[in-house]
PDB file of C-alpha atoms in Angstrom:
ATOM      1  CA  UNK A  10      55.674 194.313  42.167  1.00 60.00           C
ATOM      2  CA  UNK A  11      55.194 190.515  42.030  1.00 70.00           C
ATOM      3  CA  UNK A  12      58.648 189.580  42.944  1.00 73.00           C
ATOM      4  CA  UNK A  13      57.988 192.527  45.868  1.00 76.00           C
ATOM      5  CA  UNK A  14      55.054 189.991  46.837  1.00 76.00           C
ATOM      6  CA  UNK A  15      57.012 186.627  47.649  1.00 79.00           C
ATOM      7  CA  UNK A  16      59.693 188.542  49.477  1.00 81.00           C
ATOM      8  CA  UNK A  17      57.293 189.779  51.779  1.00 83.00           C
ATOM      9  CA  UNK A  18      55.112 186.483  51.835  1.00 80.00           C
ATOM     10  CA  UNK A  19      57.390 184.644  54.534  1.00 80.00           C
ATOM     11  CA  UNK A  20      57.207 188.062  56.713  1.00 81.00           C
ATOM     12  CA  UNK A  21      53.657 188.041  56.454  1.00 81.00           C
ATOM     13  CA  UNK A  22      53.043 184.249  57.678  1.00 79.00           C
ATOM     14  CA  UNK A  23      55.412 184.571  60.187  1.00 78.00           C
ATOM     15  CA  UNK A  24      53.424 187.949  61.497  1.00 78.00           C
ATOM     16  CA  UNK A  25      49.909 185.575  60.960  1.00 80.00           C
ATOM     17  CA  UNK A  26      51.839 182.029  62.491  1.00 74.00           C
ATOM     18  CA  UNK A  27      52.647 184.277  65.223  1.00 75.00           C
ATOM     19  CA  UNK A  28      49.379 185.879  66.195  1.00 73.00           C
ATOM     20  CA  UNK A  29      47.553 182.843  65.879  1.00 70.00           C
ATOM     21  CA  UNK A  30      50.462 181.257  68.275  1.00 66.00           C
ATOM     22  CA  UNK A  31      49.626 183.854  70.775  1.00 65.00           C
ATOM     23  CA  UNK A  32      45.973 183.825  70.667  1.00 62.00           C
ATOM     24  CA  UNK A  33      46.119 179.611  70.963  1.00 53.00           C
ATOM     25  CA  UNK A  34      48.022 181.671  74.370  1.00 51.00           C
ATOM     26  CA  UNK A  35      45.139 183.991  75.092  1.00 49.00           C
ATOM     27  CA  UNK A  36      42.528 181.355  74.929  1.00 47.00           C
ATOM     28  CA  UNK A  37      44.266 178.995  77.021  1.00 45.00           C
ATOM     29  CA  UNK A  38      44.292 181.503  80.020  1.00 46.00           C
ATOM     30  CA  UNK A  39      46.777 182.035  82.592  1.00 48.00           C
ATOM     31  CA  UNK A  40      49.252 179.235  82.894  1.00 78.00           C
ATOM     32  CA  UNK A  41      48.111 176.724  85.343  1.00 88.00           C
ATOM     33  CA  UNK A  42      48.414 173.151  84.469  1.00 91.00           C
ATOM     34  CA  UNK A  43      44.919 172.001  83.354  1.00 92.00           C
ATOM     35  CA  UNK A  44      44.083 169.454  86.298  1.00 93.00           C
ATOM     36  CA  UNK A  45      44.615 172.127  88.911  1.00 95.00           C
ATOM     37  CA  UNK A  46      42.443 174.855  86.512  1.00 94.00           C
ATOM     38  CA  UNK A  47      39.760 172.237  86.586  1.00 95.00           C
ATOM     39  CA  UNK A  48      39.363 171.958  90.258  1.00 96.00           C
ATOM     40  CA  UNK A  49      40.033 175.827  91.016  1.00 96.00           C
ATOM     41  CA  UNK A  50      37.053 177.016  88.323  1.00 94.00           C
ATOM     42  CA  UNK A  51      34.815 174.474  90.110  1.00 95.00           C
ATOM     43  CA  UNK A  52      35.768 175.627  93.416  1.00 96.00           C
ATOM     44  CA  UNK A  53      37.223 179.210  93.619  1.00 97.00           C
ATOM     45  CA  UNK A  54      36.596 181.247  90.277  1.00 95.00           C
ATOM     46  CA  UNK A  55      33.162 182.043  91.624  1.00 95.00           C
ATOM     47  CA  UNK A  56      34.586 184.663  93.898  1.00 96.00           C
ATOM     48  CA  UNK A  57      38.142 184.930  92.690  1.00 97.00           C
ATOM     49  CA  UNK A  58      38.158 185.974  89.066  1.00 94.00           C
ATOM     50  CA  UNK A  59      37.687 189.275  87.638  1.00 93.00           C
ATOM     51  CA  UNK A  60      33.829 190.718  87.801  1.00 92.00           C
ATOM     52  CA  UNK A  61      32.652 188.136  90.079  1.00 92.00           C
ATOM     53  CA  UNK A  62      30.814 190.011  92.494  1.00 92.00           C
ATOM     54  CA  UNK A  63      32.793 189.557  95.915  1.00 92.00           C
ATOM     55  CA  UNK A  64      35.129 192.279  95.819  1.00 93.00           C
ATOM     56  CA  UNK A  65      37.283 191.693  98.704  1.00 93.00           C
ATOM     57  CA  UNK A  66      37.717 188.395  97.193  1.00 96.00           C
ATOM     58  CA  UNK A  67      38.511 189.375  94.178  1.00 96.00           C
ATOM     59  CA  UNK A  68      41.150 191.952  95.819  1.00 95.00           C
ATOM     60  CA  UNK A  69      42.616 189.426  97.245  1.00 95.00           C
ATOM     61  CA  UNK A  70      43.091 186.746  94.591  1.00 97.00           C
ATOM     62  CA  UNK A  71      42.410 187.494  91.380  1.00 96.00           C
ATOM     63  CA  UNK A  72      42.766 183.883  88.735  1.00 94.00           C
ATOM     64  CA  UNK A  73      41.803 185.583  85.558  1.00 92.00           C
ATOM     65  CA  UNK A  74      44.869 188.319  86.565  1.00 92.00           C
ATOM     66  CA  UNK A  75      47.679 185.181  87.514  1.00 92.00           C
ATOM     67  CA  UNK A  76      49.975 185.764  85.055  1.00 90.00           C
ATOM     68  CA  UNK A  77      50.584 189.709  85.620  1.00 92.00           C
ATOM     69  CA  UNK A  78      51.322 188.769  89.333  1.00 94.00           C
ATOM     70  CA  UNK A  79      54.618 189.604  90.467  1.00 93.00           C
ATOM     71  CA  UNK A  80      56.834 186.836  91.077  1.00 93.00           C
ATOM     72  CA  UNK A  81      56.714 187.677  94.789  1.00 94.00           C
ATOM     73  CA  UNK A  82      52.999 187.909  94.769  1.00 96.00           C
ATOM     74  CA  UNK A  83      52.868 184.854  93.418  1.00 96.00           C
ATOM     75  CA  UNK A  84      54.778 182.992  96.130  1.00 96.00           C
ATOM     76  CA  UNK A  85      52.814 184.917  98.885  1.00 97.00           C
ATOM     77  CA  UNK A  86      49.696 183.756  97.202  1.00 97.00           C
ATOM     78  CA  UNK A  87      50.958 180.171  96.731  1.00 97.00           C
ATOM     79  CA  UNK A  88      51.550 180.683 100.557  1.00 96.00           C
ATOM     80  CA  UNK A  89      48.054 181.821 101.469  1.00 97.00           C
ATOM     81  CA  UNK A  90      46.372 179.578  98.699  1.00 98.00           C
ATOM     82  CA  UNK A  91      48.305 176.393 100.720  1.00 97.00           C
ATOM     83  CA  UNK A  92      47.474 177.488 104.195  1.00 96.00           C
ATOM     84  CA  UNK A  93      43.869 178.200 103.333  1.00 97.00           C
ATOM     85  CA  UNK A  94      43.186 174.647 102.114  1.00 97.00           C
ATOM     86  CA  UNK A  95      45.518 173.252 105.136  1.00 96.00           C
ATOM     87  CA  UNK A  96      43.460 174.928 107.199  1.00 95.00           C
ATOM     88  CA  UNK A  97      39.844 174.594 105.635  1.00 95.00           C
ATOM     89  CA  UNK A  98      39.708 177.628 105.507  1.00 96.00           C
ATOM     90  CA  UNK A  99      38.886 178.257 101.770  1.00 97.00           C
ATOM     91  CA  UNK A 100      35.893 177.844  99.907  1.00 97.00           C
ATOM     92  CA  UNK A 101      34.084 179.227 103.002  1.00 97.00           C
ATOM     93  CA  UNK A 102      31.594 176.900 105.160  1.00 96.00           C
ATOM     94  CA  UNK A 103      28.357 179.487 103.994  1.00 95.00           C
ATOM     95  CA  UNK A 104      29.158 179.084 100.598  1.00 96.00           C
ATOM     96  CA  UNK A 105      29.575 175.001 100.322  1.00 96.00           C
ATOM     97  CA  UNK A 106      26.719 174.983 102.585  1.00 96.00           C
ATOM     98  CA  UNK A 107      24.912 176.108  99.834  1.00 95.00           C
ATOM     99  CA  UNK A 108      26.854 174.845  96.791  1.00 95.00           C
ATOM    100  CA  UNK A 109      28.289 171.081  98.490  1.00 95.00           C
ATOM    101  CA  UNK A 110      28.815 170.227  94.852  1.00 95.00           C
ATOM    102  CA  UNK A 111      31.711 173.022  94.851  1.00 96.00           C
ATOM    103  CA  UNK A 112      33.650 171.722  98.196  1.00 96.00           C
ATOM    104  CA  UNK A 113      37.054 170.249  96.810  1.00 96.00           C
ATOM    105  CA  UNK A 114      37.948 166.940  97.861  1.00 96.00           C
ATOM    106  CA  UNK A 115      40.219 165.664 100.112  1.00 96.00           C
ATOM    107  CA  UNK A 116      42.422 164.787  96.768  1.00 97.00           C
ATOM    108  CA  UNK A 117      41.829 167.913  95.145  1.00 97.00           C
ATOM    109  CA  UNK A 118      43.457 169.769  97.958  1.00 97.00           C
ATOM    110  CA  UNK A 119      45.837 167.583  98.015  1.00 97.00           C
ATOM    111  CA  UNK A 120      46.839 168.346  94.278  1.00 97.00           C
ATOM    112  CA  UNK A 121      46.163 171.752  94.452  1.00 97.00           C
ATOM    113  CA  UNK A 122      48.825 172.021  97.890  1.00 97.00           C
ATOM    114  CA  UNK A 123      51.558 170.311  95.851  1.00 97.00           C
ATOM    115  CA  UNK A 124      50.791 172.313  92.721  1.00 96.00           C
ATOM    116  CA  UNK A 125      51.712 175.629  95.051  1.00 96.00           C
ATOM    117  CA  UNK A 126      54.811 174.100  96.856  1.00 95.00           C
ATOM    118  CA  UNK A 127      56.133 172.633  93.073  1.00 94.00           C
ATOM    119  CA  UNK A 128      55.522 176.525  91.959  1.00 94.00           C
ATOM    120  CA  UNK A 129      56.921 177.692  95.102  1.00 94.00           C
ATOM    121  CA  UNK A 130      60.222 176.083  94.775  1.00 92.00           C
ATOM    122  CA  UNK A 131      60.332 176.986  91.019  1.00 91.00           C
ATOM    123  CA  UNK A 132      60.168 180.674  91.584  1.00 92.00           C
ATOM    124  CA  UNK A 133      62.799 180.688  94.893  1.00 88.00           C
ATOM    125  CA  UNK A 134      65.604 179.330  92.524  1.00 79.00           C
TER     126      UNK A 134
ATOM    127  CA  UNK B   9      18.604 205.728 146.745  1.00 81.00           C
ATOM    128  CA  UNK B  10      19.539 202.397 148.727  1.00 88.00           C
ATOM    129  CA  UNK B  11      18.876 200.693 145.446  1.00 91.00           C
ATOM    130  CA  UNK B  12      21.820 203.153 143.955  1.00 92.00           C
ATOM    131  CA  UNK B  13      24.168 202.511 146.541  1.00 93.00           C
ATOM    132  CA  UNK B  14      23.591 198.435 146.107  1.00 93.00           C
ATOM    133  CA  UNK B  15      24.143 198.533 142.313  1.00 93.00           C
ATOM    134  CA  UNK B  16      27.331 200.424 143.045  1.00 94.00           C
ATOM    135  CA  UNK B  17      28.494 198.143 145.683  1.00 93.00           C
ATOM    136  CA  UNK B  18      27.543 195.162 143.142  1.00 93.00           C
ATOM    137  CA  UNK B  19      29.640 197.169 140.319  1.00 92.00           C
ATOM    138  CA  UNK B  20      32.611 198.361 142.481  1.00 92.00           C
ATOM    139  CA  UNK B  21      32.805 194.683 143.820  1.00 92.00           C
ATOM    140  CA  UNK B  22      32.881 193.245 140.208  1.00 91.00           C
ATOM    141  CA  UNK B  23      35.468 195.333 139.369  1.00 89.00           C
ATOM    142  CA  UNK B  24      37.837 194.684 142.367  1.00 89.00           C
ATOM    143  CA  UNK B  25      37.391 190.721 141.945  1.00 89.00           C
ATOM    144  CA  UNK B  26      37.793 190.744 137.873  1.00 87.00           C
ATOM    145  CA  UNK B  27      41.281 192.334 138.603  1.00 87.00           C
ATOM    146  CA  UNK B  28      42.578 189.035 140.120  1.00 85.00           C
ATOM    147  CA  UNK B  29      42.181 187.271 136.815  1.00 86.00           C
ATOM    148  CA  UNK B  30      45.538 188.870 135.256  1.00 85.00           C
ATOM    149  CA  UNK B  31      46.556 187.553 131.790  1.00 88.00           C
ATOM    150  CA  UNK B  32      50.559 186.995 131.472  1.00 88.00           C
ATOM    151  CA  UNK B  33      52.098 189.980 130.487  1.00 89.00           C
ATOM    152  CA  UNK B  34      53.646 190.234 126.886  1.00 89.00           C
ATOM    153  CA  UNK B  35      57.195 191.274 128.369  1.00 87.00           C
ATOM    154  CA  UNK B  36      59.640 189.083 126.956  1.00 83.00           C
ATOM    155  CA  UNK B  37      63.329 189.745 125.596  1.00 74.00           C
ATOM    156  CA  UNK B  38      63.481 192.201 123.389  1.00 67.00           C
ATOM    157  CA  UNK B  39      66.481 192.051 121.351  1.00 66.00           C
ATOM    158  CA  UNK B  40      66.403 188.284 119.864  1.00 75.00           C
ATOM    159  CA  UNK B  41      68.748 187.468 117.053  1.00 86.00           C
ATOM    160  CA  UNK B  42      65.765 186.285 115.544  1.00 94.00           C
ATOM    161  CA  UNK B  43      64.428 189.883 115.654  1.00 95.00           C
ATOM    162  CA  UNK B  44      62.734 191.361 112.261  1.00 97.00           C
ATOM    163  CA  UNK B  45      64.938 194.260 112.468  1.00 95.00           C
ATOM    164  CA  UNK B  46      68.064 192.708 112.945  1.00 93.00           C
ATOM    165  CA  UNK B  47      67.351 189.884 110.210  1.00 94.00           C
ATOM    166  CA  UNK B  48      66.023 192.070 107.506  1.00 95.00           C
ATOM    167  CA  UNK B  49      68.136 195.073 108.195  1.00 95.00           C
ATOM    168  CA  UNK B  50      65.686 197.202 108.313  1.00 97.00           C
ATOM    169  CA  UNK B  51      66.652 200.516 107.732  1.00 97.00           C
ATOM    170  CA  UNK B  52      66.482 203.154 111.080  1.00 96.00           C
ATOM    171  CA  UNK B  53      63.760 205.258 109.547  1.00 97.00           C
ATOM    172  CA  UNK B  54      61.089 202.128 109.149  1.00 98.00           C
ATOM    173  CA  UNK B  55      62.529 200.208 111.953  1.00 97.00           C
ATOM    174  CA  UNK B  56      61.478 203.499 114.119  1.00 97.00           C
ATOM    175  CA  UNK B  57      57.867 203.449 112.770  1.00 97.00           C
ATOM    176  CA  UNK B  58      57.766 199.494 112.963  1.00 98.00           C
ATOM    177  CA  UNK B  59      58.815 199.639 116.467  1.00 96.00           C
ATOM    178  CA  UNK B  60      56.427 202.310 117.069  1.00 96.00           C
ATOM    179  CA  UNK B  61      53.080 201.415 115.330  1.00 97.00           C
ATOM    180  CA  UNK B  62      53.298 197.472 115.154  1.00 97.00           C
ATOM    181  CA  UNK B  63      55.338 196.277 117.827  1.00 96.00           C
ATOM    182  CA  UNK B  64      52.896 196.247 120.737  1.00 95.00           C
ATOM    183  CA  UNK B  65      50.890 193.517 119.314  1.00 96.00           C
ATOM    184  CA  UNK B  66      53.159 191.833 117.059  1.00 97.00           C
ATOM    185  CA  UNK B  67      56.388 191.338 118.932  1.00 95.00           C
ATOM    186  CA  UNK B  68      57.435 189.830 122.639  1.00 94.00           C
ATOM    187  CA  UNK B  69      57.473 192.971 124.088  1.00 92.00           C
ATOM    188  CA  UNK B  70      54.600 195.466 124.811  1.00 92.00           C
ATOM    189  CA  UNK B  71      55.108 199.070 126.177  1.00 91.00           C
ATOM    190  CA  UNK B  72      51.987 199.268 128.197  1.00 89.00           C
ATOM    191  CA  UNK B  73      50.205 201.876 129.282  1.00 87.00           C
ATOM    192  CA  UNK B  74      49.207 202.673 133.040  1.00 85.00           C
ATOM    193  CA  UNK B  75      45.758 201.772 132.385  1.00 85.00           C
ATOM    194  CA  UNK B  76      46.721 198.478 130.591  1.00 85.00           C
ATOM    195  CA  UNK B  77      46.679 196.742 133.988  1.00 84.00           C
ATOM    196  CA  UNK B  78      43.129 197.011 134.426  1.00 88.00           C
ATOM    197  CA  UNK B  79      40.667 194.828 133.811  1.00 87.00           C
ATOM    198  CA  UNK B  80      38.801 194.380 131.291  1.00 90.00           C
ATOM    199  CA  UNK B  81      41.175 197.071 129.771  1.00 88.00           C
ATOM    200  CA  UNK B  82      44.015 194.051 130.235  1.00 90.00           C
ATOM    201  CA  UNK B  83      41.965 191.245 128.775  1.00 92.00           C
ATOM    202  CA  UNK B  84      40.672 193.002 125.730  1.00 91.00           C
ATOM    203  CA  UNK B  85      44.872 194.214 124.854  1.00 91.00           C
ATOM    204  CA  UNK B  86      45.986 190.764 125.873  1.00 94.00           C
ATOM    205  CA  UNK B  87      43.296 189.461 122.880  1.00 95.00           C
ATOM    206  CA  UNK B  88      44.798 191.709 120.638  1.00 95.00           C
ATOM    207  CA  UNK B  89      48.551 190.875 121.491  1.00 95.00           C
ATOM    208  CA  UNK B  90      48.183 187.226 121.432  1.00 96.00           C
ATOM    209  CA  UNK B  91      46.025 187.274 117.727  1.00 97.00           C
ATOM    210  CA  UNK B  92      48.149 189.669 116.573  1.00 97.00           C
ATOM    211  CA  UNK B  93      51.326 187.493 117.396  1.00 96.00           C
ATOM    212  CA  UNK B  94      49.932 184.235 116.385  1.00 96.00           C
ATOM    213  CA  UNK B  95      49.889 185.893 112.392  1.00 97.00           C
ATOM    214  CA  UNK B  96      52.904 187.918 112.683  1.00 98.00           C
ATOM    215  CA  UNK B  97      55.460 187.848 115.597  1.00 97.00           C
ATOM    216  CA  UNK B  98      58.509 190.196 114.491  1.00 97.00           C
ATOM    217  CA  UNK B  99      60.421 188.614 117.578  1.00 95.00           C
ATOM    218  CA  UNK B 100      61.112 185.600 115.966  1.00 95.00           C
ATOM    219  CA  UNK B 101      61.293 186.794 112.318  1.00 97.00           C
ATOM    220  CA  UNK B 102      64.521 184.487 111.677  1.00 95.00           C
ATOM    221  CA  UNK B 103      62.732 181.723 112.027  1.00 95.00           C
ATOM    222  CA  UNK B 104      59.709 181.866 109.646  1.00 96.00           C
ATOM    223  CA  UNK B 105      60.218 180.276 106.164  1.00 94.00           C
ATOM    224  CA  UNK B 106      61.098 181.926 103.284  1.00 95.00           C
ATOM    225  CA  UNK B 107      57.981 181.758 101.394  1.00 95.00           C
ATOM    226  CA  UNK B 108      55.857 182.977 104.343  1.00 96.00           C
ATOM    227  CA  UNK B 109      58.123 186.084 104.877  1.00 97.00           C
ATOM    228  CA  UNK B 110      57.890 186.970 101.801  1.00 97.00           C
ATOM    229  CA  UNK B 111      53.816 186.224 102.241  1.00 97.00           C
ATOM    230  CA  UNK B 112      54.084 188.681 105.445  1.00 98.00           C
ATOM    231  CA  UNK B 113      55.996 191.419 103.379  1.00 98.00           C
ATOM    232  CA  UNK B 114      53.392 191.357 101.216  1.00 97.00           C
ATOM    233  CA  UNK B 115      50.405 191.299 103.663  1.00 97.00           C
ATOM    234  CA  UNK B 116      52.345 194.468 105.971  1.00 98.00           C
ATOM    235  CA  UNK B 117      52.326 196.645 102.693  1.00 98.00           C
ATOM    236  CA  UNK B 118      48.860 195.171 102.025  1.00 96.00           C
ATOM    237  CA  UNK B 119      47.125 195.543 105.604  1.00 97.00           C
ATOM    238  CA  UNK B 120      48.867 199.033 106.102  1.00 98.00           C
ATOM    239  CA  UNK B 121      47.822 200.502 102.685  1.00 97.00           C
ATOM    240  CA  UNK B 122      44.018 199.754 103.594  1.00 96.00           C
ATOM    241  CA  UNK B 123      44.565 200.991 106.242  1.00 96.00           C
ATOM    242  CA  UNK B 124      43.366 197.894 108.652  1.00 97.00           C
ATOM    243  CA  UNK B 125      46.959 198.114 110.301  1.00 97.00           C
ATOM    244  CA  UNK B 126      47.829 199.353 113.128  1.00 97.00           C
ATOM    245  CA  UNK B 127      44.748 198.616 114.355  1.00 97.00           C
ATOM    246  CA  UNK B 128      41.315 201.667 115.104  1.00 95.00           C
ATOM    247  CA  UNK B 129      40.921 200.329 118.283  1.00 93.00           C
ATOM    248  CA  UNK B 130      44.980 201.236 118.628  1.00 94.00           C
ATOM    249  CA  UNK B 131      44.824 204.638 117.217  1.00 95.00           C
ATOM    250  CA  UNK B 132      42.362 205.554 119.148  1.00 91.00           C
ATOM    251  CA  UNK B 133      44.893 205.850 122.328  1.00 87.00           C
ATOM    252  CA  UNK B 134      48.074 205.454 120.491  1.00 91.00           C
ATOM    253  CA  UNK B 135      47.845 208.577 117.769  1.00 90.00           C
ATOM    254  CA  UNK B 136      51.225 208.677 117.616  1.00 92.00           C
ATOM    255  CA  UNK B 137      51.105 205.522 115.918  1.00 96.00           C
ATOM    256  CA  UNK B 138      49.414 206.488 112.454  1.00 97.00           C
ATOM    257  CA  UNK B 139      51.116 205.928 109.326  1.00 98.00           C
ATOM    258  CA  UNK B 140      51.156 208.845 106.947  1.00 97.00           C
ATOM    259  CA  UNK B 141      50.800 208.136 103.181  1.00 97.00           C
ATOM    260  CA  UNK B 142      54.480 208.859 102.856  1.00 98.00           C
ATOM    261  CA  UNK B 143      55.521 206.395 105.550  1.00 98.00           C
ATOM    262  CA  UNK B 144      52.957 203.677 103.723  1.00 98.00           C
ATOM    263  CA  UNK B 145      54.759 204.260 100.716  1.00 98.00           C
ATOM    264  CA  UNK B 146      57.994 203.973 102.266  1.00 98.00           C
ATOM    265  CA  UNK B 147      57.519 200.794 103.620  1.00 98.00           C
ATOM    266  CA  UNK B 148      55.668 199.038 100.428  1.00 98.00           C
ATOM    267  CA  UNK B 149      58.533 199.949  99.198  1.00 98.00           C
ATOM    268  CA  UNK B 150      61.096 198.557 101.597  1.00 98.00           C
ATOM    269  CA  UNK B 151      59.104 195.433 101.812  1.00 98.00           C
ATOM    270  CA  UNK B 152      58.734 194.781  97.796  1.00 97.00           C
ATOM    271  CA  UNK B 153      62.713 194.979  97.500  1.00 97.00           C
ATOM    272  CA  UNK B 154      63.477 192.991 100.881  1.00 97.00           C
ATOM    273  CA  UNK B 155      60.842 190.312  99.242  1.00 97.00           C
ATOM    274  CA  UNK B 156      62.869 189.827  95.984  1.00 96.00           C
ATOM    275  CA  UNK B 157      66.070 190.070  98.016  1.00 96.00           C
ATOM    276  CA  UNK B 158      64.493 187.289 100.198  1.00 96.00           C
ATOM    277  CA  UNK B 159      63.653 185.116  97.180  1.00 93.00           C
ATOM    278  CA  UNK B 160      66.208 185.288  95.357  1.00 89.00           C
ATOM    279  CA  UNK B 161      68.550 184.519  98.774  1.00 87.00           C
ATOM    280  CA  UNK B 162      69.585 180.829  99.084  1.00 72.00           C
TER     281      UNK B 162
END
């Protein structure tokens, strides 16, 4: 019985190491680099992350759900996330009007457009 | 009565002056090498319903109807055509970048599954042109594989 004990001990920290690897996984979210996380929770999680309560939105582009994307989902929402900031299109004028403390800045963008062509290019290799 | 007869007039002469303000026709070539079709090989049985439900306002050519050159029938289809062609021309499919096809394959599957595409307004005249749940599925289909394909193409 006791020798039964330390033969199984490595298998059962290596079952615990692991499922305390994967929940450090869990916790950290979906895998966007931090800086970029920062600036799209301040600016876009309000409407596109799971429950929030603008559906279409949500439909749309869903943060919380980035990691189960298709890889070719991913790139056409890379495309759209780009071309909505290119175009000022995204947050929407109504809702900065009333949140200006949410409106990205000019930098932000800026990171946030190179974080989707650097992810682009990764995915079409 | 004279009253009747002057509103009329007043209408009938609207009408015959609006028709001198023509917007260009949307008659261009039809078969570009940059052509949707052609590029993405689409096979016959999509290409038919592509040609048939989307092309009108998303390539350079329009069949028009008789009516179509009648104002404000003319203006209102011209709106359509030239929106619909600045976010997706299938003319010059050859031409758009990778990234954003794959974007548009996405968005046809998308659009035609809620059923915003073709367009109510379109349907309305054009019933020919609605997309049965089989022909939906058909082309999700089509357009998830042709999106890897495209991505994974040099």
């Amino acid at each position: 019985m006791k020798t039964r004990f330390w033969i199984l001990l490595p298998g059962i920290m290596l079952v615990l190491a692991v499922t305390l690897l994967s929940w450090k996984d869990i916790q950290k979210g979906p895998s966007i680099p931090e800086d970029v996380n920062t600036i799209l929770s301040n600016s876009c999680y309000g409407c596109h992350s799971t429950g929030a309560r603008a559906e279409d939105a949500v439909k749309a582009l869903d943060f919380k759900k980035w990691d189960e994307y298709k890889a070719t989902k991913k790139v056409s929402l890379f495309n759209e996330i780009h071309e909505v900031l290119e175009e000022g299109k995204m947050p929407p004028e109504k809702f900065l009007n009333k949140n200006p403390d949410k409106a990205p800045s000019a930098e932000d963008k800026e990171k946030i457009m190179k974080w989707t062509k650097e992810e682009t290019a990764k995915l079409m290799e | 009565m004279r009253k009747v007869y002057a509103i009329l007039g007043f209408t009938l002469l609207v009408l015959i002056l609006i028709q001198f303000f023509r917007p260009e026709k949307n008659l261009g070539d039809i078969d570009t090498h940059d052509d949707f079709i052609q590029v993405s090989q689409v096979p016959d049985t999509l290409a038919r319903i592509f040609l048939n439900s989307c092309y009108d306002c998303h390539s350079n050519y329009t069949k028009y109807p008789w009516y179509a050159s009648i104002a404000p029938v003319s203006w209102y289809l011209n709106k359509h055509i030239v929106e619909g062609k600045a976010h997706l021309n299938f003319s010059s499919w050859g031409i758009i970048d990778k990234a954003k096809k794959i974007s548009l394959l996405d968005n046809i599957c998308e659009e035609c599954s809620d059923g915003v595409m073709p367009l109510k307004s379109y349907l309305l005249i054009h019933h020919h042109a609605a997309l049965s749940p089989q022909e939906i599925a058909a082309i999700c289909e089509w357009a998830e594989k042709e999106a890897m394909e495209i991505m994974k193409s040099e």
